[in-house]
XYZ file of C-alpha atoms in Angstrom:
343
model
C 53.337 37.954 -82.163
C 50.965 40.359 -83.598
C 49.994 40.082 -87.030
C 51.115 43.431 -88.546
C 51.887 44.168 -92.413
C 55.261 44.994 -92.026
C 55.868 41.232 -90.488
C 54.935 39.801 -93.805
C 57.706 41.705 -96.124
C 61.480 41.491 -96.356
C 61.153 44.870 -98.118
C 63.619 46.872 -96.439
C 61.766 50.239 -97.202
C 58.659 49.060 -96.000
C 60.172 47.857 -92.584
C 62.312 51.053 -92.559
C 59.121 53.195 -92.570
C 57.279 51.027 -90.061
C 60.426 51.331 -87.592
C 60.413 55.199 -87.827
C 56.572 55.746 -87.353
C 56.479 52.977 -84.648
C 59.564 54.586 -82.368
C 56.948 57.508 -81.680
C 53.398 56.068 -81.546
C 51.239 52.805 -80.374
C 50.752 50.090 -82.927
C 47.053 50.666 -82.796
C 47.332 54.577 -83.953
C 50.706 54.067 -86.160
C 49.196 51.224 -88.390
C 46.816 53.715 -90.133
C 49.640 56.079 -90.639
C 51.756 53.458 -92.059
C 48.931 52.233 -94.343
C 48.267 55.530 -95.629
C 51.993 56.473 -95.959
C 52.762 53.353 -97.807
C 49.952 53.793 -100.075
C 51.009 57.134 -101.347
C 54.855 56.535 -101.079
C 54.970 52.551 -101.806
C 58.767 52.655 -102.661
C 61.892 54.907 -102.449
C 61.450 56.525 -105.595
C 58.088 57.765 -104.858
C 59.257 58.989 -101.481
C 62.377 60.709 -103.085
C 60.530 62.489 -105.897
C 57.844 63.934 -103.577
C 57.662 67.274 -102.488
C 58.569 67.951 -98.575
C 55.230 69.556 -97.838
C 53.484 66.614 -99.177
C 55.362 64.352 -97.213
C 54.921 66.293 -93.956
C 51.134 66.298 -94.774
C 51.127 62.447 -94.608
C 53.098 62.710 -91.407
C 50.833 65.148 -90.014
C 49.747 64.144 -86.470
C 52.555 61.904 -85.721
C 55.014 64.499 -84.455
C 58.594 64.484 -84.344
C 58.671 66.079 -87.779
C 62.189 66.033 -88.336
C 61.967 62.287 -88.705
C 59.755 62.712 -91.726
C 62.288 65.130 -93.267
C 64.782 62.644 -92.548
C 63.056 59.909 -94.306
C 62.720 62.450 -97.326
C 66.435 63.121 -97.200
C 67.365 59.421 -96.903
C 65.178 58.464 -99.823
C 66.912 61.040 -102.069
C 70.411 59.818 -100.818
C 69.421 56.337 -101.680
C 68.497 57.307 -105.191
C 71.582 59.383 -105.894
C 74.037 57.239 -104.078
C 72.825 53.662 -104.212
C 70.895 53.719 -107.786
C 67.421 53.422 -106.042
C 68.346 50.169 -104.340
C 68.133 50.077 -100.802
C 71.545 49.605 -99.035
C 72.139 46.208 -97.755
C 75.499 46.690 -95.614
C 74.754 47.668 -92.175
C 77.124 50.404 -92.550
C 75.585 51.669 -95.336
C 72.159 51.686 -93.656
C 73.626 53.419 -90.808
C 74.926 56.234 -92.843
C 71.561 57.258 -93.949
C 69.979 60.378 -92.721
C 68.027 59.824 -89.488
C 68.814 56.135 -88.952
C 70.700 55.203 -85.710
C 72.089 51.667 -84.709
C 68.404 50.693 -83.596
C 66.930 51.246 -86.884
C 69.721 49.983 -88.977
C 69.793 46.617 -86.954
C 65.972 46.289 -87.152
C 66.263 46.883 -91.128
C 69.236 44.492 -91.558
C 67.896 41.868 -89.410
C 64.508 41.668 -90.416
C 64.942 42.181 -94.115
C 67.886 39.868 -94.476
C 68.498 37.919 -91.252
C 72.016 39.870 -90.313
C 72.770 39.155 -86.936
C 72.506 42.620 -85.384
C 70.810 43.257 -82.034
C 67.814 45.396 -81.886
C 67.749 47.357 -78.707
C 64.620 49.451 -78.123
C 62.483 50.264 -74.971
C 61.050 46.915 -74.902
C 64.311 45.022 -75.081
C 65.962 47.680 -72.553
C 63.164 46.507 -70.076
C 63.158 42.688 -70.751
C 67.121 42.411 -70.294
C 67.106 44.947 -67.273
C 64.711 42.853 -65.390
C 65.624 39.360 -66.603
C 69.314 39.905 -65.653
C 68.949 42.478 -62.934
C 70.794 45.121 -64.691
C 70.952 48.525 -62.539
C 73.169 50.461 -65.278
C 70.955 53.300 -66.152
C 69.610 52.862 -69.714
C 69.823 56.718 -70.776
C 73.821 56.653 -70.301
C 76.473 55.967 -72.864
C 77.546 52.857 -70.585
C 74.218 51.574 -70.177
C 73.431 51.342 -74.096
C 76.613 49.810 -74.786
C 76.228 47.307 -71.994
C 72.784 46.412 -73.152
C 73.713 46.425 -76.593
C 76.592 43.861 -76.073
C 74.475 41.830 -73.912
C 71.684 41.709 -76.582
C 74.458 41.020 -79.322
C 75.473 37.912 -77.015
C 72.349 36.164 -76.726
C 71.019 36.655 -80.507
C 70.521 33.585 -82.431
C 72.578 34.296 -85.518
C 70.823 32.038 -87.716
C 67.306 33.732 -87.048
C 68.454 36.955 -86.051
C 65.137 38.680 -87.323
C 62.823 36.547 -85.649
C 64.930 36.584 -82.123
C 64.877 40.521 -82.482
C 61.000 40.505 -83.045
C 60.531 38.006 -80.448
C 62.001 39.874 -77.760
C 60.404 43.030 -78.884
C 57.305 41.520 -78.761
C 57.812 39.958 -75.369
C 58.231 43.214 -73.746
C 55.307 44.873 -75.650
C 52.922 42.215 -74.555
C 54.143 40.154 -71.569
C 57.054 42.097 -69.919
C 55.140 45.542 -70.075
C 56.177 48.665 -68.212
C 53.297 48.744 -65.542
C 51.780 45.503 -63.871
C 53.564 42.826 -65.854
C 51.785 39.402 -65.202
C 55.109 37.834 -63.859
C 53.249 34.813 -62.439
C 52.356 33.675 -65.654
C 55.492 34.553 -67.418
C 57.540 31.714 -68.882
C 60.722 33.258 -68.006
C 59.929 34.015 -64.080
C 61.985 31.083 -62.923
C 65.370 32.794 -64.265
C 64.142 36.581 -63.937
C 66.366 38.141 -61.449
C 64.036 41.356 -60.823
C 61.198 39.008 -59.950
C 62.848 36.775 -57.435
C 64.175 39.867 -55.831
C 60.859 41.663 -55.995
C 62.132 44.695 -57.983
C 60.102 44.315 -61.311
C 59.028 47.909 -61.133
C 62.573 49.128 -60.420
C 63.846 48.101 -63.603
C 65.062 49.674 -66.160
C 66.753 51.949 -64.317
C 67.094 55.557 -65.660
C 69.357 58.245 -64.505
C 68.087 61.571 -66.144
C 64.930 62.943 -65.950
C 63.784 65.055 -68.696
C 63.750 68.749 -68.375
C 60.770 70.475 -69.619
C 60.256 74.291 -70.504
C 57.006 76.073 -70.844
C 56.551 78.160 -73.920
C 53.118 80.256 -74.386
C 52.162 80.731 -78.095
C 49.179 83.051 -79.010
C 47.739 82.345 -82.741
C 45.724 84.552 -84.856
C 43.384 83.072 -87.393
C 42.705 86.078 -89.534
C 39.855 86.042 -92.052
C 39.052 88.609 -94.768
C 36.335 87.537 -97.133
C 36.939 83.818 -97.762
C 40.959 84.025 -97.372
C 43.127 83.393 -94.435
C 46.885 83.678 -93.673
C 49.374 81.136 -92.734
C 53.137 80.964 -92.026
C 55.892 78.265 -92.738
C 58.042 77.531 -89.452
C 61.762 77.517 -90.247
C 64.928 77.176 -88.134
C 66.006 74.352 -85.737
C 62.774 74.446 -83.651
C 59.576 72.344 -83.114
C 57.278 71.630 -85.960
C 59.967 72.940 -88.520
C 58.661 72.837 -92.252
C 54.885 72.768 -91.017
C 52.285 75.745 -91.292
C 50.643 77.447 -88.784
C 48.475 80.862 -88.401
C 50.305 84.163 -87.628
C 52.036 83.473 -84.283
C 53.238 85.673 -81.368
C 55.228 83.843 -78.697
C 55.713 85.522 -75.094
C 57.959 84.516 -72.159
C 54.936 84.358 -69.821
C 51.255 83.785 -70.048
C 49.431 86.803 -71.023
C 45.477 87.741 -71.453
C 44.746 89.682 -74.572
C 44.703 92.962 -72.664
C 48.289 92.309 -71.713
C 49.233 90.830 -75.276
C 47.736 94.010 -76.872
C 50.491 96.152 -75.000
C 53.555 94.004 -76.760
C 55.732 95.254 -79.528
C 54.942 91.914 -81.353
C 51.202 92.829 -81.233
C 51.858 96.195 -82.656
C 54.164 95.145 -85.100
C 51.636 92.795 -86.579
C 48.411 94.943 -86.372
C 49.662 98.275 -86.308
C 47.122 100.879 -85.820
C 44.086 99.087 -87.206
C 40.848 99.919 -85.362
C 38.509 97.457 -87.567
C 39.783 93.960 -86.237
C 37.373 92.187 -84.320
C 38.839 89.371 -82.296
C 37.110 86.053 -80.805
C 39.093 83.946 -78.390
C 38.808 80.230 -79.103
C 40.313 77.249 -77.502
C 41.815 79.159 -74.626
C 44.284 78.100 -73.437
C 45.334 74.605 -74.947
C 48.129 72.729 -72.913
C 50.020 70.827 -75.493
C 52.645 68.450 -74.130
C 55.577 67.609 -76.194
C 58.593 65.484 -75.098
C 60.950 68.562 -73.699
C 58.567 71.379 -73.727
C 54.925 72.253 -72.646
C 52.862 74.269 -75.007
C 50.232 76.708 -73.641
C 48.378 78.043 -76.802
C 45.531 80.354 -77.200
C 43.799 80.745 -80.537
C 42.097 84.305 -81.591
C 40.053 84.415 -84.617
C 40.185 87.736 -86.147
C 37.778 89.302 -88.926
C 38.661 92.493 -90.593
C 38.037 94.665 -93.865
C 40.777 96.827 -94.495
C 44.506 96.060 -94.917
C 46.970 94.687 -92.216
C 50.485 95.645 -94.000
C 52.361 92.929 -91.835
C 50.421 90.084 -93.557
C 52.503 90.736 -96.700
C 55.026 88.536 -95.016
C 52.717 85.545 -94.838
C 51.104 83.166 -97.532
C 47.585 84.143 -98.342
C 45.217 81.123 -99.043
C 41.432 80.340 -99.506
C 40.172 78.848 -96.211
C 39.135 75.931 -97.886
C 42.815 75.099 -99.109
C 44.119 74.987 -95.324
C 43.736 71.085 -95.650
C 46.332 71.028 -98.224
C 49.020 72.189 -95.737
C 50.872 70.092 -93.029
C 50.060 71.740 -89.757
C 50.929 70.517 -86.139
C 48.374 68.444 -84.145
C 47.969 71.760 -82.024
C 46.837 73.488 -85.021
C 44.688 70.793 -86.225
C 42.953 70.437 -82.897
C 41.984 74.079 -83.252
C 40.658 73.744 -86.858
C 38.651 70.411 -85.715
C 36.924 72.709 -82.862
C 37.200 75.975 -84.415
C 33.474 76.771 -84.249
C 33.571 76.868 -80.291
C 34.325 80.468 -80.112
C 33.767 83.037 -77.650
C 34.794 86.346 -75.604
C 34.743 89.068 -78.093
C 37.451 91.773 -78.250
C 37.597 94.575 -80.522
C 40.766 96.703 -81.247
């Protein structure tokens, strides 16, 4: 198995953090995030007492920011309801905010050897191919069937090792594309291999529907200051900061954007705002959404009354705020600006 830091610990907190991070990124990328996160928040108490903004900042770039907020909330619950000691019972772990059956099984089996099967994408794939199971994995029936099967074959005396072994087997050997079946130690008993249907498993029933959204960001600068907004509501990037934003129902160029009510409400009758368009447009793909974003940098001298509703900071402070990868990308390439517009 791969030599990873969370494989050398029975600390349920560190196992928990690693599982949440690795659910959404490859090990090569997630390892650095894990190390930084653990260095700053080495235990439940450190995470619970931190501010949400700081937690989100350390999560920046991983995406799925609700998971970071759930980690933060669960850490507080552990401090309040369990005296700061990570709960050992499966049911108590499962009750933590943001923890599902997969994560609860991973924590309890890896930390204490409890015989709960871990069923992630790798395990779904291995079991589906090995046993030739055609039940879709993205249905309630499928999840129940695979979890039951995983529970039947688990070694109760070495549950943690068993779970990690089958997950690693899926990650390294029984890969999604072009697995090396000829050299696979299980190919003699693999149904999918003998039926020449390896690429058909696992079966999924529902295709994820995506929707397009069109974002127009305004990087407003006055002297050495700029303005940010903190996203609220049950939408993407909740709790993160961004530049003033206008979202439109369709893609618009700058001339069309100027005619919208949202643009007039933001900039009013200002006649001394000079705009330059930056990265335009950026296509940013999320799990269920595709964001088409255009960034405008605007310098001005007078006042824009609507900015009273935003947070004014010095430009040098922006690195202290957690932003989405989309905004981070703009900041990384912010010098590449062209196409002047003047209102």
